[in-house]
Amino acid sequence: MPVHPSEEEAPGGIYEKIAKDPSTTTTSTASDHETHANEHAPNASAKASAEDFQSKGPQIPMNMDGAPTKPAAGIKTGIRNQTASLQGTSYDGDSMAGESGKPPVKLSLPLGYQQDLFNELRSEDELILLARGLGLLRVVINLLHSYDAAGNNLIVIVGADDRENGWIGEALAEHAAVSRSPMARGLSQVNTEAMSVGTREKMYSQGGIFSITSRILVVDLLSKLLNPETVTGLVVLHSERIVAVSIEAFIIRIYRQMNKVGFLKAFSDNPEPFTTGFAPLASMMRNLFLRKPSLWPRFHVTVAKSLEGRKKAEVIELEVPMTDGMRDIQNAVLECVEVSIGELRKAGTGLELDDWTLDSALHKSFDLSIRRQLDPVWHRVSFRTRQIVHDLTVLRSILHALLTYDAVAFNKYLDTILAAHQPPPGSTRHNQSPWLFLDAANTIFETAKRRVYSGKPSEGEAPGSSDPLSDSLRPVLEEQPKWSLLAEILDEIERDSYLNPTPRDDSNGTILLMCSDQGTCSQLREYLQNMHFHSSEDILNGDDEPKPSATFMMRRKLRNYLEWKKAFARVSASLFAENQKVLDGFNDQRGNTGVARGKGPPNKRRRVRGGAAAAGAGRPVNSSLQMAEDKESQVASLMADIRPTDADTVHKEEIAVDNLDDMEDYFELYEMQDLLVIHPYDGDMDEHVLEEVRPRYVIMYEPDAAFIRRVEVYRSSHEDRNVRVYFMYYGGSVEEQRYLSAVRREKDAFTRLIKEKGNMAVTLTLDGASADPQEQFLRTVNTRIAGGGRLAATAEPPRVVVDVREFRSSLPSLLHGRSMVVVPCMLTVGDYVLTPTICIERKSVRDLISSFKNGRLFNQAETMLQHYKHPMLLIEFDQNKSFTLDPFADSNSFEKSIKSADDSRGDLQSKIVLLTIAFPRLKVIWSSSPYQTAEIFAELKNKQEEPDPIKAVQVGLGLGEDPYVQQSFNTTPQDMLRAVPGVTAKNMMRLILEVADLREVSNLGEAELDDLVGREAGRQVYRFFNRSVLDD
């Protein structure tokens, strides 16, 4: 396989033709588990040969309970043929597999580095950092299967998404079938709150492997529904996402504080986030409560030895030159990016600018990192700087579209970008993106149009010249250079299959075509379906075997594009007319009440430089960029040239209605020998695709470092499967540079991590159980009573009652970190109960805006005033964003321009003032971050009693009502009641329990409704049911 330039020792670059071969160990996977007889005896040396591992790789005994604290001596891992053993590998157990009478646990770890990883994970807790594409999930699945086969473990997986859960569950089921493990339970998912508390408690008591969403897991751990002491171990995926305030870090802290013996293993295949900040690896290890990191880059000795075997794999690398138009557009876009970065540097934001380079701008995370750096000062950043940050995202998307879209789709995409950057009608603000006024931008738009169509040369001109002022246009329809090369590759594969009809190995004859996204998959599928359809002109030219061409497809795309452009122009004109009417009515209103628009007071004179010449300037009022449009006669001539012919009509797509009556006669499974599979890159799922499809030919339409390694792992894991890889890339393109840069960044990240690991201090976690009792008592002493003259000590640590819906935020984790006991409850009133008299409703700024819009905040404030002496509203900002309300304005510039200056009802600050006037007892707390909120809570709890969780839950409920008991009611009246104004999720249950039906609700008086749902909500419900249907 191609070796990454930063990973190979010999010079030559990424595109040097290097072939890799499978390693010396091979095995069948869970999807291929037939028993193979082994007729080869092991060599006399300690090293086992490839023939010694013909079935399932390492196997371990069934009697494994829990995580071993140290390797057990003398327990060797048997091989399927029981003739050889892995040297230096031992597992927890009492006897050999044959002596115990239980079948061995079969693992699918064919490569040496995978076996070493498994041995490390079974012996100690650590953080595994594996390079992308080396099969991280395979190691995790085999580790989980080793514990699942024992049948007496409770393993919790944290951080897995739905797709990974599906793959892990399927793989564990296959492993259990192969190992014939009767005690294996497989994977159980807890990912929805619809599962009741009793159901979850019963599942936890039975044991097994659970994948639980973080918000449900933290509540279950705090409420002891899942006792942390009963958990055998915790497996953390995507550990690069864990920060100090994340909910996953909160889960790990609870687990490790209450369970000192269970194992904890973290995994990641993304090393870049571990290299940002001060001592990032040490900080991550502190968050994970781990001491040892284990780094496995591609240049690791064991990894390189496993992936570089004796037999060379067949790799064909193809450098595709870009067309002149593509190269011109790429250079122009890069020039615009460079100018934009220069403008950002001139803005004087006071930030670190070393990483703001053209090379960094090619990556997806560049604009996100700039926005993240500017967030704390976003309210002080000028409008021009904000616009340039957005422009960098647009320019990077143009670079991606240039190499993936066809010429017609790319030109259409540029039209949408230009339309989106046009200022609204009537706006006098110069808010168009600066890069659109560069000469390079004109090159982008003009060259993109010439790739689709151009003017016909008039009589007497050279055939290659074109006149933009000509009355007729001719289609150019430039094809992507990779298309013709793809057709040649498929033709070569077809000839090879014809010359070698019988399979020489265990691979299918399938062709696997990998590309970047679903859009490219659709484009390639359409091209492959139509590349052999030729027009009558090609047949008349005498070509016996015309070459594959995309002419038919491109002509159809151009017809659709011209029709879209007409419709787009009509929609834009109608929108402009409607907006102009609004502006005219607004101007007439202002003209009737004041001075005419555009004229100063009679006693003022305005001097204009240039006199009358300034008024006759040809530039638009709003300084918008006007692109040259094609004449109707030109478009008509172009449509006449590309009109559908008789052959096009015959070849149109067949669309029919199928009633699926005779499915067996017309539908059957595909024959894998003649199948072409087009699939987008999909992360770890690509390994699953390779194992299921077993392709003989792999065509990489676009380079991807992780998939290259996955093919290496696949080829090295199966000695009996040959793979020919076609590696395509545009020479001298951004695609190549982005690929090389990504590989270099990963290698640099691993290099920095290796250096930090060598100098990293050992993290020692103090055990709270071994602390001095006097010290624990002194921590509860309160010296703030009577100025320190009188001391008071509490018998228990401070306690906070938290609503279960609040665990989406980081505040409960910070409160727990300040040695407060967090009690999760289903609260009806408030979000946090600090004392018996203090109740707090927490709102982020965006939540505050939405609460004002739907009126929910007024109801919440009213219920807090009814039940608590000191109700408070906490407005909490994000730590990494500006501590101001300016970025959260809920009206855009166009709406502001046509609103009256006296209309301030939409202003957020005025709404807060109205709220305080309506509820004078309501206190408003402003917090710049969750850290400051935790400090405020600690200050509010001083000299106060601790809250009672039972009373906090019962506040706002009816007599005998249990918030945790889900009673069954008729759903149709509930839906009707939910649509009534004033009825919210919190007060609807009170209404359901107090009244019998909707008729009784409609007959209630306003005073009775006030007692049930509050004054404001009761007024809205009463007015709804007592309003006349005849009123407007």
C-alpha angles and dihedrals in degrees: 000000000000111000119223112250093233092049102050123080099212118073121245108100135246096300097056108123103251123158127203128203133205120280125254093266125064137170142169118257133231091275091052109043107147115144113255120200113231114214097171122093119216120263121261090249123083092250114090119223127231093261091059091067102050098136130030109340118227120010128193133197121268096235099083116134121180130331117316116235092207135008113273114235124239099013106122125192111245126221122228093257089043090226100106137029136203108260115238096008120124133165138195111276146107103241145359119288092252094050096049093055092228123116116254122255107249118216130193099223104127100163128076098236091050091054092048090050091051092050091052093048093050092051104045147001115264147142112258116209108185126177116253116273098022095110106264094166091052090059091046092050093050091048091051091047091054090058094038092056091060089063098207102082134100109209123178122202116206127193101019118138126220095266093051090047090055093050094044092049093049093046093049090052091052092047091050090052093048094046092041090225108174093189096053113112101183125216124329119196125211103184106135136060090224087084105092125236093248092052092051092047091052092049092050092051092056094055130216135123116318131189105200128179112247098243094052093043096053091051092048092049094049093045091046090236082129106033108217090213091065094053113105094202149333124236113197119197125194092020090173088078094059115105130168094268098040120116090238090060088050090054093049092049093052092046096048095044092054099032118048099167104046118099125251121197126176128195136195138162096189111082099173097081089054091065102056122097133010114325091342097176093051090048091050092049089051091052091049095045089232132130106195127059119195115204121200112177124172090259092057109127095235093046093048091048092050094050098041110069136165099266116069120229118228110253125172116191118199123192110202117202117224121236120255091253093052092048092050092050092048093051091047093050091048089051090053090049091050092050091048092051089049090053090051090053091052092051091079098222092162093234133130106278102178093100094046095100135131091252092055091046091068093069125086094235095057099087090040092053091049091050090048091053093047096046096089091054098030093120090056095046115104122246090247092056092050089050093052091051089055091045092058089060091050093049092049090052089051090055091051093047092050092063098037107033124073118245095264095047091047092053090048090051090053090051091055091048091052092047092049091053094052112109118242116268114275094020114134095188118111093230101143116121113269095225091064090068094055122103088237090062090055088051090053095052098039095046092047090053093048089055088062105035140341140185120287115246113248125231114294095024126110114267092240095054124086133195116219089204093056118124093230135054131207126208116248100174099183112208126221109260092228092062097069091043090052090053090051091050092052090048090052091049090050092052091048091051090050093051092044104035097160117072114247096198145015094283125107121238089247121137113218114201113192124195139162106264146353093269091060090046091056091046093052092045091054092047094050091049094052105029094098095049110101132185125241090258092064090049093049091052089069099248106155092192109020115204119251109277139178094214095113093049094045094049090053091048091050092052090051091047094054091049090049091050092054092050091045091053092051093050092048092050093050092048091049091051093051093048091047090054090054090050093047091051091048092049092048090051092052092043092056093051102038148359117332115268115264096018125099127222115287092250093055128079125198122207116212120196111236096023117227092351090074092062093055097056115137095220115105118257094245093046092241123165112251115205122204110260126210119251120249090241091054092050091047092053090048091051089050091054095051099037114137114271128211090264090052090053092051091048095050117128115276113236118184140157113248118196090194093231097137101033096148091056096052106024128062140149117283118257105241093211093067101034128120111198118196111196134166123232106271109175116239091359089073089073088057090051092053093049094048100041097037093199124199092200126041121187115194102202090184128021119258122173096205094051091050089059092045090056088049091052092045093049093045092048094055116047092177094059122079120203127192112200126200110200113197127187139154109253115235092006136131087250091064093042093050091051094049092045092052091052092047093049092052092049092048090050092053091046091054091046091052091052093046091048090055092053099033119123117234112258111228116197113208117227111230092205092065095052121119112269091222090055091050090051093049090054089062094050113111112208096175095084112107092353092300094306092113125041127210129185129197122219092221137033119266115284132210125190109217130190111242091233090063094070090089087078129067095238097092089053092052092048090052089049089057090061094260121142108239112208113193114212139159099253122194095190121043133345101250129029109196100169135359088270104034120078122171130199109202120209131178113213095257091046089049091055093049091046090055092049096053095034094238094128094062091055092048092050091049094052092048091052090052096054108026134055095214111033116179137190114214116202106195126191128201116266094228096047135072119283095233140088095233098095090052098063107146097210129066128228095262093054090047091052094057098038123097116255090232094055104095101149091107092057113110095214093054090052090054089051091051089050093054091047091051093047110030093176093057111103119210119213120195116204126182095204142354088263091062090045090058090052091049091051091051090052093048092052094054114113090004135116122252118258123249110234093206093054092044090055093047094051109108095014129110125250111291093004116143115202092202096053111088105211120197118242135166106281098208096063088044091057091048092048091048089059093057113105112253095026112117134177091262100049097036092077090053090054093047092052095046102043132050103217145346092273090062091049091052091051096050118112125238093254092051092050090049090059092050106041106007135266101284095040091044091052091052094048092047093049091049095055096038100047118114116244090218094063120095 
